[in-house]
Amino acid sequence: MRRSLRTFLFPAAISVALLCSFYVHLFRDLIPFADDDGAPATAFSHDAAFNATLTHPLVHHHHLAVRELPRYHPRRLPPSPPESILFPDWETLLLLPLPLPSAFADHRNLSCLFHNRAVSPAGFVGTLPTSPARAAFRCPIPNSIRRLRPFYTPRLTDPTTDSESDGYDPPSEMLRWTRLAYEAVSTPTDVVVFAKGVNIRRDVNRPASDLRCLFSSSVAAAAAAPFAATPVTSSAQEVFRCPHPPAAITSTDEVLRVSLEIAAKGTQIPSLANYHRPRAPPRTTHDRSLICACTMVHNVAKFLAEWVVYHSAIGVERFFLYDNGSDDDLNSVVNRLGSDGFNVSTRFWPWPKTQEAGFSHCAAMNRDTCTWMAFIDVDEFIFSQSWAGSDAPNLTMLGSLVAVRPDVGQVSMRCFEFGPSGRRAHPREGVTQGYTCRRRTEERHKSMVRLDAVHDSLFNSVHHFGLKTGFNTRWTKGSGARVYHYKYQAWEEFKVKFRRRVSAYVVDWKESVNPSSKDRTPGLGFEPVEPKGWAHRFCEVNDTRLREVNRRWFGLEGPDGEYRMAWE
C-alpha cells in the first residue's frame, strides 16, 4: 500500500512542480518581489501614482494576459542606440541620433513599429539640443503592447517606403519617466542634474549626502560601470548639483552620461542626460542683457506675438521659450518675430509636469546672459498704472521696477485674473483687447529675479525663487506694477488646460482630491465640460486700462481706414 502511494505521489509532485514553473514563467511580471527597501515591488515604476496609471487597464480587464517578449539575439552594436521613455497615459518618446536617414527627412507618414509588429503614428515633436543631438518622436502605445512585459524601444518606420530605422540588439527596454535623469547643465564650477524619482514629495528632499553623481559611457549606459563618481552638494525638487569629474575623464572624445546614485542603496537612476565639459566663464559682462523673460509654452503660436511685442517695448531684451511639445505653428511665429528684430529663442523641453525644473534650468543656463529674468507665462502681462498716461512705451519702464537696492534679489507682483468677458472664441486682436473684466481680489504672484541672487539649489515654486543669504524680495505696492493674467479665457481655449498642467505640484483637475485648492477653477469640477454661464464668470471689475494703453501704443490704421494691432 505504501509503495503504491509513493508511486502515485512522486509523479504527482513532479506534475505540480512543472505546473508551478510554467505559471511563474507566464505570470512573473504580476508577482511582487522585494525592492531595495524590502517593500514589495511591482513590475512597473517605484512611483505609486504611475503604477496606478499603468495597471489601470489590467485591473479592469482581467482577460488581458501579461507576458514577457522573447529576447532577441544580438547582431551588431550601433555606436549611438535609439532610446525611448514611457510617459504616463501610455505614450512613448522615441529618441534617435541625428542625422536621420533620408527616408525620414520630412517627418511625414512615420510610425513606431513595436516588437510584436504593432504600429502607432509617430509625430515629430522636436530635437533635443544635446551633443550629439537627438530627434524626438511621440507615439501612442498600442493596446497589444500594453499587455506585454517588458516594454521594448520601438523602431521608426515609413510604411509607404518600407523603411526602418536601425534597431539595437538585444533591444533596449523603455525607460520609465518616474525614475530618470533627463537633463544636465555644466557650469564653470559644477554639474546641474535634473532627475525624477529621487525627491518625489513636495517640500521633502533627500539629503545631498545620500547621493552621488555617476559618469558613465553613453552607449549602453545602464549596464556600463561608471568611470567616476562625485558627491552631490545640493538636492532640491528635481535639481541636483555635484562637482565635475576629473579632467582625465573628460579629455576623451567619448560622450559621457551623468546619472544619480542613492549611495546607501547602491541604486542608480537611469539616465538620458549627457555630460558636457564646463563652459569657460565670460571675461566681461558688457553683453549681458538687463532684463530677459523665460516661460514654458505649449501651442501658444496665436498668443506669442502680442506678448513679445508688448514686453519688448517696455524693456525685455531676450525671450527664452521652453517648448513643452508644441504641435502648432510656433516655429513659424518665432522665425517671423526673429526676422522683425526680436530676440526670441526656443529650447525643446518635452518633459511632462516639469515647469519648476524648466525654470531652474533657464536660471542656470542664462546667469551670464541676463541680469534679471522675468518668469511669466504667455497669458501674463506686466503693467503699471503709472504707464497709462504715456503716449508710447519706452525701454526704461521695466527697468524702473528693478532699479532697487543691491540686497534686493527679487521683485514680486500680485496678479489680476481676467475672465472670459463674454467671449466665446479667441479674440483675433489679442487677449489684452478681448478680455476686459476681472476678479476683484489679487490672486497669486509672479516675479522678476536677479539671477546672481538665486540660491544655489535653484529651488522655485514657479511664482518665485529661493534666494541666497543676504538677499530679499521686494513687493510692488499700491498702484505699482501688477501682472494682468488672462487666465479664464473663452472655453475652447481654457479647456486645453485640463491636459496641460505643467507644474509638478499643482492639483490635477481630473482627480477628485483637494477640491478647495487655489489651483482649481471655482465651480469647474473634475471634467473638461463647459460650466453653465462660463462666458460671463469671474467678472467683478471692468478694467480696460491695458486695452486702451495698447490701442494707443500698438494700434495701426491702414490706407483704407482698416484698424488692426501691430501683432496681428
Coordinates of C-alpha atoms in Angstrom, one line a residue:
M1 CA 0.0 0.0 0.0
R2 CA 2.8 2.4 0.9
R3 CA 4.7 1.6 -2.3
S4 CA 1.6 2.2 -4.3
L5 CA 1.1 5.6 -2.5
R6 CA 4.7 6.6 -3.1
T7 CA 4.3 5.6 -6.8
F8 CA 1.3 7.9 -7.1
L9 CA 2.7 10.8 -5.1
F10 CA 6.0 11.1 -6.9
P11 CA 4.7 11.8 -10.4
A12 CA 2.0 14.0 -8.9
A13 CA 4.7 16.1 -7.2
I14 CA 6.6 16.3 -10.5
S15 CA 3.5 17.5 -12.3
V16 CA 2.8 20.2 -9.6
A17 CA 6.4 21.4 -9.8
L18 CA 6.2 21.7 -13.6
L19 CA 2.8 23.4 -13.4
C20 CA 4.1 26.0 -10.9
S21 CA 7.2 26.6 -13.0
F22 CA 5.1 27.2 -16.1
Y23 CA 2.8 29.5 -14.0
V24 CA 5.7 31.6 -12.7
H25 CA 7.2 32.0 -16.2
L26 CA 3.9 33.1 -17.6
F27 CA 2.8 35.5 -14.9
R28 CA 6.1 36.5 -13.3
D29 CA 5.5 40.2 -14.1
L30 CA 2.5 40.1 -11.8
I31 CA 4.3 38.5 -8.9
P32 CA 5.6 41.0 -6.3
F33 CA 9.3 40.8 -5.3
A34 CA 11.1 42.8 -2.7
D35 CA 12.9 46.0 -3.8
D36 CA 15.8 47.7 -2.2
D37 CA 13.8 48.9 0.8
G38 CA 12.4 45.5 1.5
A39 CA 8.9 46.5 0.4
P40 CA 7.0 44.6 -2.3
A41 CA 7.9 45.9 -5.7
T42 CA 5.7 45.9 -8.8
A43 CA 6.6 45.2 -12.4
F44 CA 6.4 48.9 -13.1
S45 CA 7.9 52.0 -11.6
H46 CA 8.6 52.6 -7.9
D47 CA 6.3 55.6 -8.1
A48 CA 2.9 54.6 -6.7
A49 CA 0.9 57.1 -8.7
F50 CA 2.4 56.0 -12.0
N51 CA 1.9 52.3 -11.0
A52 CA -1.8 53.1 -10.6
T53 CA -1.9 54.6 -14.1
L54 CA -0.2 51.8 -15.8
T55 CA -2.0 49.0 -14.0
H56 CA -5.4 50.6 -14.5
P57 CA -6.2 48.6 -17.7
L58 CA -5.1 45.3 -16.0
V59 CA -7.4 45.9 -13.0
H60 CA -10.4 46.4 -15.2
H61 CA -9.7 43.9 -18.0
H62 CA -8.6 40.7 -16.3
H63 CA -8.7 38.8 -19.6
L64 CA -5.5 40.6 -20.7
A65 CA -2.6 38.3 -20.1
V66 CA 0.7 39.8 -19.2
R67 CA 3.7 38.0 -20.7
E68 CA 7.3 38.6 -21.5
L69 CA 8.5 39.0 -25.0
P70 CA 11.3 36.7 -26.2
R71 CA 14.8 38.1 -26.1
Y72 CA 16.4 38.9 -29.4
H73 CA 19.8 37.7 -30.4
P74 CA 22.5 40.3 -31.0
R75 CA 23.7 41.1 -34.5
R76 CA 25.6 44.4 -34.2
L77 CA 26.1 47.2 -31.8
P78 CA 25.4 50.7 -33.2
P79 CA 27.5 53.5 -31.7
S80 CA 24.5 55.5 -30.6
P81 CA 21.4 53.4 -29.9
P82 CA 17.8 54.6 -30.1
E83 CA 16.2 55.2 -26.7
S84 CA 12.6 55.7 -25.5
I85 CA 10.8 56.9 -22.4
L86 CA 7.5 55.5 -21.3
F87 CA 5.3 58.5 -20.3
P88 CA 2.1 58.4 -18.3
D89 CA -1.1 58.0 -20.3
W90 CA 0.5 55.3 -22.4
E91 CA 2.8 57.3 -24.7
T92 CA 6.4 56.8 -25.6
L93 CA 9.0 59.4 -26.6
L94 CA 11.4 57.8 -29.1
L95 CA 14.8 59.4 -29.4
L96 CA 17.0 58.8 -32.5
P97 CA 20.5 60.1 -33.1
L98 CA 20.9 62.7 -35.9
P99 CA 21.2 62.8 -38.8
L100 CA 18.2 60.7 -39.6
P101 CA 18.1 58.6 -42.8
S102 CA 16.9 60.5 -45.8
A103 CA 13.7 58.3 -45.8
F104 CA 12.6 60.1 -42.6
A105 CA 13.7 63.6 -43.5
D106 CA 10.2 65.1 -44.0
H107 CA 8.8 63.5 -40.8
R108 CA 5.6 62.5 -42.6
N109 CA 3.9 59.1 -42.8
L110 CA 6.0 57.8 -40.0
S111 CA 5.1 55.1 -37.5
C112 CA 6.5 53.4 -34.4
L113 CA 7.0 49.7 -35.0
F114 CA 6.9 47.6 -31.9
H115 CA 8.4 44.2 -31.3
N116 CA 5.1 42.4 -31.7
R117 CA 4.7 44.2 -35.1
A118 CA 2.1 46.6 -33.8
V119 CA 2.3 50.1 -35.1
S120 CA 1.2 53.6 -34.0
P121 CA 1.6 57.0 -35.6
A122 CA 4.9 58.8 -34.9
G123 CA 4.7 62.6 -34.5
F124 CA 7.9 64.6 -34.7
V125 CA 8.0 66.9 -31.7
G126 CA 11.4 68.4 -31.7
T127 CA 15.2 68.0 -31.4
L128 CA 17.0 67.6 -28.0
P129 CA 19.8 70.1 -28.1
T130 CA 22.3 67.6 -26.6
S131 CA 25.7 66.5 -28.0
P132 CA 25.1 64.6 -30.1
A133 CA 21.6 66.0 -30.9
R134 CA 18.6 63.6 -31.0
A135 CA 15.3 63.8 -32.8
A136 CA 12.2 63.1 -30.7
F137 CA 9.0 61.4 -31.9
R138 CA 6.0 60.8 -29.7
C139 CA 4.0 57.6 -30.3
P140 CA 0.9 56.2 -28.5
I141 CA 1.4 52.7 -27.0
P142 CA -0.9 50.2 -28.9
N143 CA -3.3 48.2 -26.7
S144 CA -1.5 45.0 -27.7
I145 CA 1.8 46.3 -26.3
R146 CA 0.2 47.3 -23.0
R147 CA -0.3 43.5 -22.3
L148 CA 3.4 42.7 -22.7
R149 CA 6.4 42.9 -20.4
P150 CA 8.9 44.2 -20.7
F151 CA 8.3 47.3 -22.9
Y152 CA 10.9 47.5 -25.6
T153 CA 12.0 50.5 -27.6
P154 CA 10.2 50.7 -31.0
R155 CA 11.7 51.4 -34.4
L156 CA 10.8 54.3 -36.6
T157 CA 9.2 53.2 -39.9
D158 CA 7.7 54.7 -43.0
P159 CA 5.1 52.2 -44.2
T160 CA 4.9 53.9 -47.6
T161 CA 8.5 53.1 -48.4
D162 CA 9.1 50.0 -46.1
S163 CA 11.9 52.0 -44.5
E164 CA 13.0 51.2 -40.9
S165 CA 15.4 52.9 -38.6
D166 CA 18.3 51.0 -37.1
G167 CA 17.5 48.9 -34.1
Y168 CA 19.6 47.8 -31.2
D169 CA 20.1 44.2 -30.5
P170 CA 19.3 43.0 -27.9
P171 CA 16.5 45.6 -28.0
S172 CA 16.6 48.1 -25.1
E173 CA 13.7 48.4 -22.7
M174 CA 11.8 51.7 -22.4
L175 CA 13.0 54.0 -19.6
R176 CA 10.3 54.9 -17.1
W177 CA 9.6 58.6 -16.7
T178 CA 9.1 58.4 -13.0
R179 CA 12.7 57.4 -12.3
L180 CA 15.0 59.1 -14.8
A181 CA 17.8 61.7 -15.1
Y182 CA 16.7 63.6 -18.1
E183 CA 18.8 66.8 -18.4
A184 CA 22.2 68.2 -17.3
V185 CA 23.9 71.6 -17.4
S186 CA 27.6 72.2 -16.9
T187 CA 28.5 75.4 -15.2
P188 CA 32.1 76.6 -14.8
T189 CA 32.2 75.2 -11.3
D190 CA 29.8 72.2 -11.2
V191 CA 27.2 70.0 -12.9
V192 CA 23.5 70.5 -12.5
V193 CA 21.5 67.3 -13.0
F194 CA 17.7 67.1 -13.4
A195 CA 16.1 63.9 -12.3
K196 CA 12.7 62.3 -11.5
G197 CA 12.2 59.7 -8.8
V198 CA 14.6 61.0 -6.1
N199 CA 12.6 63.7 -4.4
I200 CA 9.1 62.6 -5.0
R201 CA 7.1 64.6 -2.4
R202 CA 6.7 68.3 -2.2
D203 CA 8.9 70.1 0.3
V204 CA 10.6 66.8 1.2
N205 CA 14.1 66.4 -0.3
R206 CA 16.6 63.5 0.2
P207 CA 19.8 64.8 1.8
A208 CA 22.6 65.5 -0.6
S209 CA 24.9 63.3 1.5
D210 CA 22.8 60.3 0.4
L211 CA 23.5 60.8 -3.3
R212 CA 26.4 60.6 -5.8
C213 CA 26.7 61.7 -9.4
L214 CA 27.9 58.9 -11.7
F215 CA 29.7 59.4 -15.0
S216 CA 29.5 56.5 -17.5
S217 CA 29.7 55.7 -21.2
S218 CA 26.6 57.0 -23.1
V219 CA 26.5 53.7 -25.0
A220 CA 24.6 51.0 -23.0
A221 CA 24.8 53.4 -20.0
A222 CA 22.5 51.3 -17.9
A223 CA 24.9 48.4 -17.9
A224 CA 28.2 50.2 -18.0
A225 CA 30.4 50.6 -14.9
P226 CA 30.8 54.3 -14.0
F227 CA 34.1 56.0 -14.9
A228 CA 33.9 58.4 -12.0
A229 CA 31.7 59.5 -9.1
T230 CA 31.4 62.8 -7.3
P231 CA 29.4 63.8 -4.2
V232 CA 26.1 65.6 -4.6
T233 CA 26.3 69.0 -3.0
S234 CA 22.7 70.1 -3.3
S235 CA 19.3 68.3 -3.5
A236 CA 16.1 70.2 -4.1
Q237 CA 13.0 69.2 -6.1
E238 CA 14.3 67.6 -9.3
V239 CA 17.6 69.5 -9.3
F240 CA 20.9 68.1 -8.0
R241 CA 24.4 69.6 -8.2
C242 CA 27.8 68.0 -8.0
P243 CA 31.5 68.7 -8.9
H244 CA 32.8 67.9 -12.3
P245 CA 34.6 64.5 -12.8
P246 CA 38.4 64.5 -13.0
A247 CA 39.8 66.2 -16.1
A248 CA 41.4 63.0 -17.3
I249 CA 37.9 61.5 -17.7
T250 CA 36.6 64.4 -19.7
S251 CA 39.6 64.8 -22.0
T252 CA 38.5 61.9 -24.2
D253 CA 36.2 62.3 -27.3
E254 CA 33.7 59.8 -25.9
V255 CA 30.3 61.2 -24.9
L256 CA 29.6 60.6 -21.2
R257 CA 26.3 60.3 -19.4
V258 CA 25.7 61.5 -15.9
S259 CA 23.2 59.9 -13.5
L260 CA 22.5 59.8 -9.8
E261 CA 23.1 57.0 -7.3
I262 CA 21.3 56.7 -4.0
A263 CA 24.5 55.6 -2.2
A264 CA 23.0 53.9 0.8
K265 CA 21.1 51.5 -1.5
G266 CA 23.5 51.4 -4.4
T267 CA 20.6 52.2 -6.6
Q268 CA 21.5 54.0 -9.9
I269 CA 18.9 56.2 -11.5
P270 CA 18.6 55.5 -15.3
S271 CA 19.8 58.4 -17.4
L272 CA 19.3 60.2 -20.7
A273 CA 21.4 63.2 -19.6
N274 CA 24.7 63.7 -21.4
Y275 CA 27.6 65.3 -19.6
H276 CA 29.3 68.3 -21.2
R277 CA 32.6 69.9 -20.4
P278 CA 32.3 73.1 -18.4
R279 CA 31.9 76.3 -20.2
A280 CA 34.6 78.9 -19.7
P281 CA 33.3 81.9 -17.6
P282 CA 32.9 85.1 -19.6
R283 CA 35.7 87.6 -19.5
T284 CA 33.3 90.6 -19.4
T285 CA 29.7 91.2 -18.8
H286 CA 29.2 94.0 -21.3
D287 CA 26.9 91.8 -23.4
R288 CA 24.7 90.8 -20.5
S289 CA 21.1 91.9 -21.0
L290 CA 19.5 93.9 -18.2
I291 CA 16.1 92.1 -18.4
C292 CA 15.1 88.8 -20.1
A293 CA 11.9 86.7 -19.9
C294 CA 11.6 83.0 -19.6
T295 CA 8.5 80.8 -19.9
M296 CA 7.3 77.3 -20.7
V297 CA 4.9 77.1 -23.7
H298 CA 2.6 74.6 -25.4
N299 CA 0.7 75.6 -28.6
V300 CA 0.8 79.3 -27.9
A301 CA 1.5 80.5 -31.5
K302 CA -1.7 82.6 -31.6
F303 CA -0.7 84.4 -28.4
L304 CA 3.0 84.8 -28.7
A305 CA 3.4 87.9 -30.9
E306 CA 1.3 90.0 -28.7
W307 CA 3.3 89.0 -25.6
V308 CA 6.7 89.5 -27.2
V309 CA 5.8 92.9 -28.9
Y310 CA 4.4 94.3 -25.7
H311 CA 7.2 93.2 -23.3
S312 CA 9.9 94.0 -25.8
A313 CA 8.6 97.6 -26.0
I314 CA 8.8 98.1 -22.2
G315 CA 12.3 96.6 -21.7
V316 CA 12.6 92.9 -22.2
E317 CA 15.7 92.3 -24.4
R318 CA 15.6 88.5 -24.8
F319 CA 12.9 85.8 -24.6
F320 CA 13.6 82.2 -23.8
L321 CA 10.8 79.7 -24.6
Y322 CA 10.8 76.2 -23.2
D323 CA 8.7 74.3 -25.8
N324 CA 6.8 71.6 -24.0
G325 CA 5.9 69.6 -27.1
S326 CA 4.0 72.1 -29.2
D327 CA 2.5 70.9 -32.5
D328 CA 1.1 74.2 -33.7
D329 CA 2.7 77.0 -35.8
L330 CA 5.1 78.0 -33.0
N331 CA 8.4 77.8 -35.0
S332 CA 7.0 79.9 -37.8
V333 CA 5.9 82.6 -35.4
V334 CA 9.3 82.6 -33.7
N335 CA 11.0 82.9 -37.1
R336 CA 8.8 85.7 -38.1
L337 CA 9.5 87.6 -34.8
G338 CA 13.2 87.0 -35.4
S339 CA 13.1 88.5 -38.8
D340 CA 11.3 91.5 -37.3
G341 CA 14.3 92.1 -34.9
F342 CA 13.0 90.4 -31.7
N343 CA 15.5 88.1 -29.9
V344 CA 13.3 85.0 -29.3
S345 CA 14.8 81.5 -28.8
T346 CA 13.2 78.2 -28.2
R347 CA 14.5 75.1 -26.4
F348 CA 12.8 71.8 -26.9
W349 CA 11.7 70.6 -23.4
P350 CA 9.4 67.5 -23.8
W351 CA 9.4 66.5 -20.2
P352 CA 5.8 66.5 -18.7
K353 CA 5.0 68.4 -15.5
T354 CA 8.4 70.0 -15.1
Q355 CA 7.8 73.7 -15.1
E356 CA 9.8 74.2 -11.9
A357 CA 12.7 72.2 -13.3
G358 CA 12.5 74.2 -16.6
F359 CA 12.7 77.5 -14.7
S360 CA 15.7 76.2 -12.7
H361 CA 17.4 75.1 -16.0
C362 CA 16.7 78.6 -17.5
A363 CA 18.2 80.3 -14.5
A364 CA 21.3 78.1 -14.6
M365 CA 21.8 78.4 -18.3
N366 CA 21.5 82.2 -18.5
R367 CA 23.2 83.5 -15.4
D368 CA 25.9 85.0 -17.6
T369 CA 23.4 86.2 -20.3
C370 CA 20.9 88.2 -18.2
T371 CA 21.0 90.2 -15.0
W372 CA 17.2 90.0 -14.3
M373 CA 14.8 87.3 -15.6
A374 CA 11.0 87.7 -15.6
F375 CA 9.4 84.3 -15.1
I376 CA 5.9 84.9 -16.5
D377 CA 3.5 83.0 -18.8
V378 CA 2.4 84.0 -22.3
D379 CA -1.0 84.9 -21.0
E380 CA 0.5 87.3 -18.4
F381 CA 1.4 91.0 -18.9
I382 CA 3.3 93.2 -16.5
F383 CA 1.6 96.6 -16.3
S384 CA 1.8 99.6 -14.1
Q385 CA -0.9 102.3 -13.8
S386 CA 1.8 104.9 -13.9
W387 CA 2.4 104.0 -17.5
A388 CA -1.2 104.7 -18.6
G389 CA -0.6 108.3 -19.4
S390 CA 2.4 107.6 -21.7
D391 CA 1.8 108.2 -25.4
A392 CA 4.3 105.5 -26.3
P393 CA 6.1 102.7 -24.5
N394 CA 9.8 103.0 -23.6
L395 CA 12.6 100.6 -22.7
T396 CA 13.0 102.0 -19.2
M397 CA 9.6 101.0 -17.9
L398 CA 10.5 97.6 -16.7
G399 CA 14.0 98.9 -15.8
S400 CA 12.3 101.2 -13.2
L401 CA 10.9 98.2 -11.4
V402 CA 14.4 96.6 -11.0
A403 CA 16.2 99.9 -10.0
V404 CA 16.4 98.6 -6.4
R405 CA 19.0 98.3 -3.6
P406 CA 21.8 95.8 -4.1
D407 CA 20.3 93.5 -1.5
V408 CA 17.0 93.1 -3.4
G409 CA 17.2 89.8 -5.4
Q410 CA 13.6 89.6 -6.5
V411 CA 10.7 91.9 -7.4
S412 CA 7.3 90.2 -6.9
M413 CA 4.0 91.4 -8.3
R414 CA 0.4 90.4 -7.4
C415 CA -1.8 89.2 -10.2
F416 CA -5.2 90.4 -11.5
E417 CA -7.1 87.4 -13.0
F418 CA -9.3 88.2 -16.0
G419 CA -12.4 86.2 -17.0
P420 CA -13.9 85.3 -20.4
S421 CA -15.5 88.7 -20.6
G422 CA -18.4 87.4 -22.7
R423 CA -16.1 85.9 -25.3
R424 CA -16.9 82.5 -26.9
A425 CA -13.8 82.4 -29.1
H426 CA -10.2 83.6 -29.1
P427 CA -10.2 87.4 -29.8
R428 CA -8.3 88.0 -33.1
E429 CA -6.9 91.3 -31.9
G430 CA -5.3 89.8 -28.8
V431 CA -6.0 88.9 -25.2
T432 CA -5.4 92.4 -23.9
Q433 CA -8.0 93.7 -26.3
G434 CA -10.6 90.9 -25.9
Y435 CA -10.7 90.3 -22.2
T436 CA -11.5 93.3 -20.0
C437 CA -13.4 92.0 -17.0
R438 CA -11.6 90.5 -14.0
R439 CA -11.9 89.3 -10.4
R440 CA -11.7 91.9 -7.7
T441 CA -9.2 90.2 -5.5
E442 CA -5.5 89.9 -6.3
E443 CA -4.5 86.2 -6.7
R444 CA -1.1 84.6 -6.8
H445 CA 2.0 86.5 -7.9
K446 CA 4.9 86.4 -10.4
S447 CA 8.5 87.6 -10.1
M448 CA 11.4 89.2 -11.8
V449 CA 14.6 87.6 -10.4
R450 CA 18.2 88.8 -10.2
L451 CA 19.9 85.6 -11.4
D452 CA 23.1 86.2 -9.3
A453 CA 20.9 86.2 -6.2
V454 CA 19.2 82.8 -6.9
H455 CA 20.0 80.2 -4.3
D456 CA 22.5 77.5 -5.4
S457 CA 19.7 74.9 -5.0
L458 CA 17.7 76.6 -7.8
F459 CA 14.6 76.0 -5.8
N460 CA 11.4 77.7 -7.1
S461 CA 7.7 77.5 -6.9
V462 CA 7.1 78.9 -10.4
H463 CA 5.9 82.1 -8.8
H464 CA 9.2 82.9 -7.1
F465 CA 12.8 81.6 -6.4
G466 CA 14.6 80.9 -3.2
L467 CA 17.4 83.5 -2.7
K468 CA 20.9 83.4 -1.3
T469 CA 21.5 84.6 2.2
G470 CA 21.7 88.4 2.3
F471 CA 19.1 88.9 -0.5
N472 CA 15.4 89.6 0.0
T473 CA 12.2 90.1 -2.1
R474 CA 10.6 93.5 -2.8
W475 CA 6.9 93.6 -3.4
T476 CA 5.3 96.2 -5.6
K477 CA 2.6 98.1 -3.6
G478 CA -0.3 100.4 -4.1
S479 CA -0.7 101.4 -7.7
G480 CA 2.6 99.8 -8.6
A481 CA 3.1 97.1 -11.2
R482 CA 0.7 94.2 -11.4
V483 CA 0.6 91.1 -13.6
Y484 CA -2.5 91.1 -15.8
H485 CA -3.2 87.4 -16.1
Y486 CA -5.7 86.5 -18.8
K487 CA -6.4 83.2 -17.1
Y488 CA -10.0 82.3 -17.7
Q489 CA -10.4 82.7 -21.5
A490 CA -13.1 81.6 -23.9
W491 CA -14.0 78.0 -23.1
E492 CA -12.4 76.4 -26.2
E493 CA -9.1 77.9 -25.2
F494 CA -9.3 77.3 -21.4
K495 CA -10.3 73.7 -21.6
V496 CA -6.9 72.8 -23.0
K497 CA -5.5 73.3 -19.5
F498 CA -7.1 70.1 -18.4
R499 CA -4.5 68.3 -20.4
R500 CA -1.6 70.7 -19.9
R501 CA -0.9 71.2 -16.2
V502 CA 2.8 71.6 -16.4
S503 CA 3.8 72.3 -12.8
A504 CA 4.8 69.3 -10.8
Y505 CA 3.0 70.3 -7.7
V506 CA -0.4 71.7 -8.8
V507 CA -3.6 69.8 -8.4
D508 CA -4.6 67.7 -11.3
W509 CA -8.1 68.9 -12.2
K510 CA -9.1 65.4 -13.3
E511 CA -8.5 63.9 -9.8
S512 CA -11.3 64.4 -7.2
V513 CA -9.0 65.5 -4.4
N514 CA -8.4 68.8 -2.7
P515 CA -11.5 70.5 -4.1
S516 CA -10.8 73.7 -2.3
S517 CA -7.2 74.1 -3.6
K518 CA -6.4 77.5 -5.1
D519 CA -5.0 75.6 -8.1
R520 CA -8.6 74.8 -9.0
T521 CA -11.0 76.9 -11.0
P522 CA -14.0 77.8 -8.8
G523 CA -17.1 75.8 -9.9
L524 CA -15.4 73.9 -12.7
G525 CA -15.4 70.4 -11.3
F526 CA -13.3 67.5 -12.5
E527 CA -14.3 67.2 -16.1
P528 CA -13.5 69.4 -19.1
V529 CA -17.2 70.2 -19.6
E530 CA -18.2 73.9 -20.0
P531 CA -19.9 75.1 -16.9
K532 CA -23.2 77.0 -17.4
G533 CA -22.6 80.7 -17.9
W534 CA -18.8 80.3 -18.3
A535 CA -18.5 83.2 -20.7
H536 CA -19.7 85.6 -18.0
R537 CA -17.9 84.2 -15.0
F538 CA -15.1 85.9 -13.0
C539 CA -16.4 89.3 -14.0
E540 CA -16.4 91.7 -11.0
V541 CA -14.4 94.7 -12.2
N542 CA -14.4 96.2 -15.6
D543 CA -10.7 97.0 -16.2
T544 CA -9.9 98.4 -19.7
R545 CA -6.7 100.2 -18.7
L546 CA -4.2 97.9 -20.5
R547 CA -6.6 97.6 -23.5
E548 CA -6.6 101.4 -24.0
V549 CA -2.9 101.7 -23.5
N550 CA -2.1 99.0 -26.1
R551 CA -4.5 100.6 -28.6
R552 CA -2.7 103.8 -28.2
W553 CA 0.8 102.2 -28.4
F554 CA 0.3 99.5 -30.9
G555 CA -2.9 100.3 -32.9
L556 CA -2.3 100.7 -36.7
E557 CA -4.6 102.3 -39.3
G558 CA -4.3 101.1 -42.9
P559 CA -4.6 103.3 -46.0
D560 CA -8.2 102.3 -46.5
G561 CA -9.1 103.1 -42.9
E562 CA -8.9 99.5 -41.6
Y563 CA -7.7 99.2 -38.0
R564 CA -5.5 96.4 -36.5
M565 CA -3.0 95.8 -33.8
A566 CA 0.7 95.6 -34.5
W567 CA 0.9 91.8 -33.7
E568 CA -2.0 90.8 -36.0

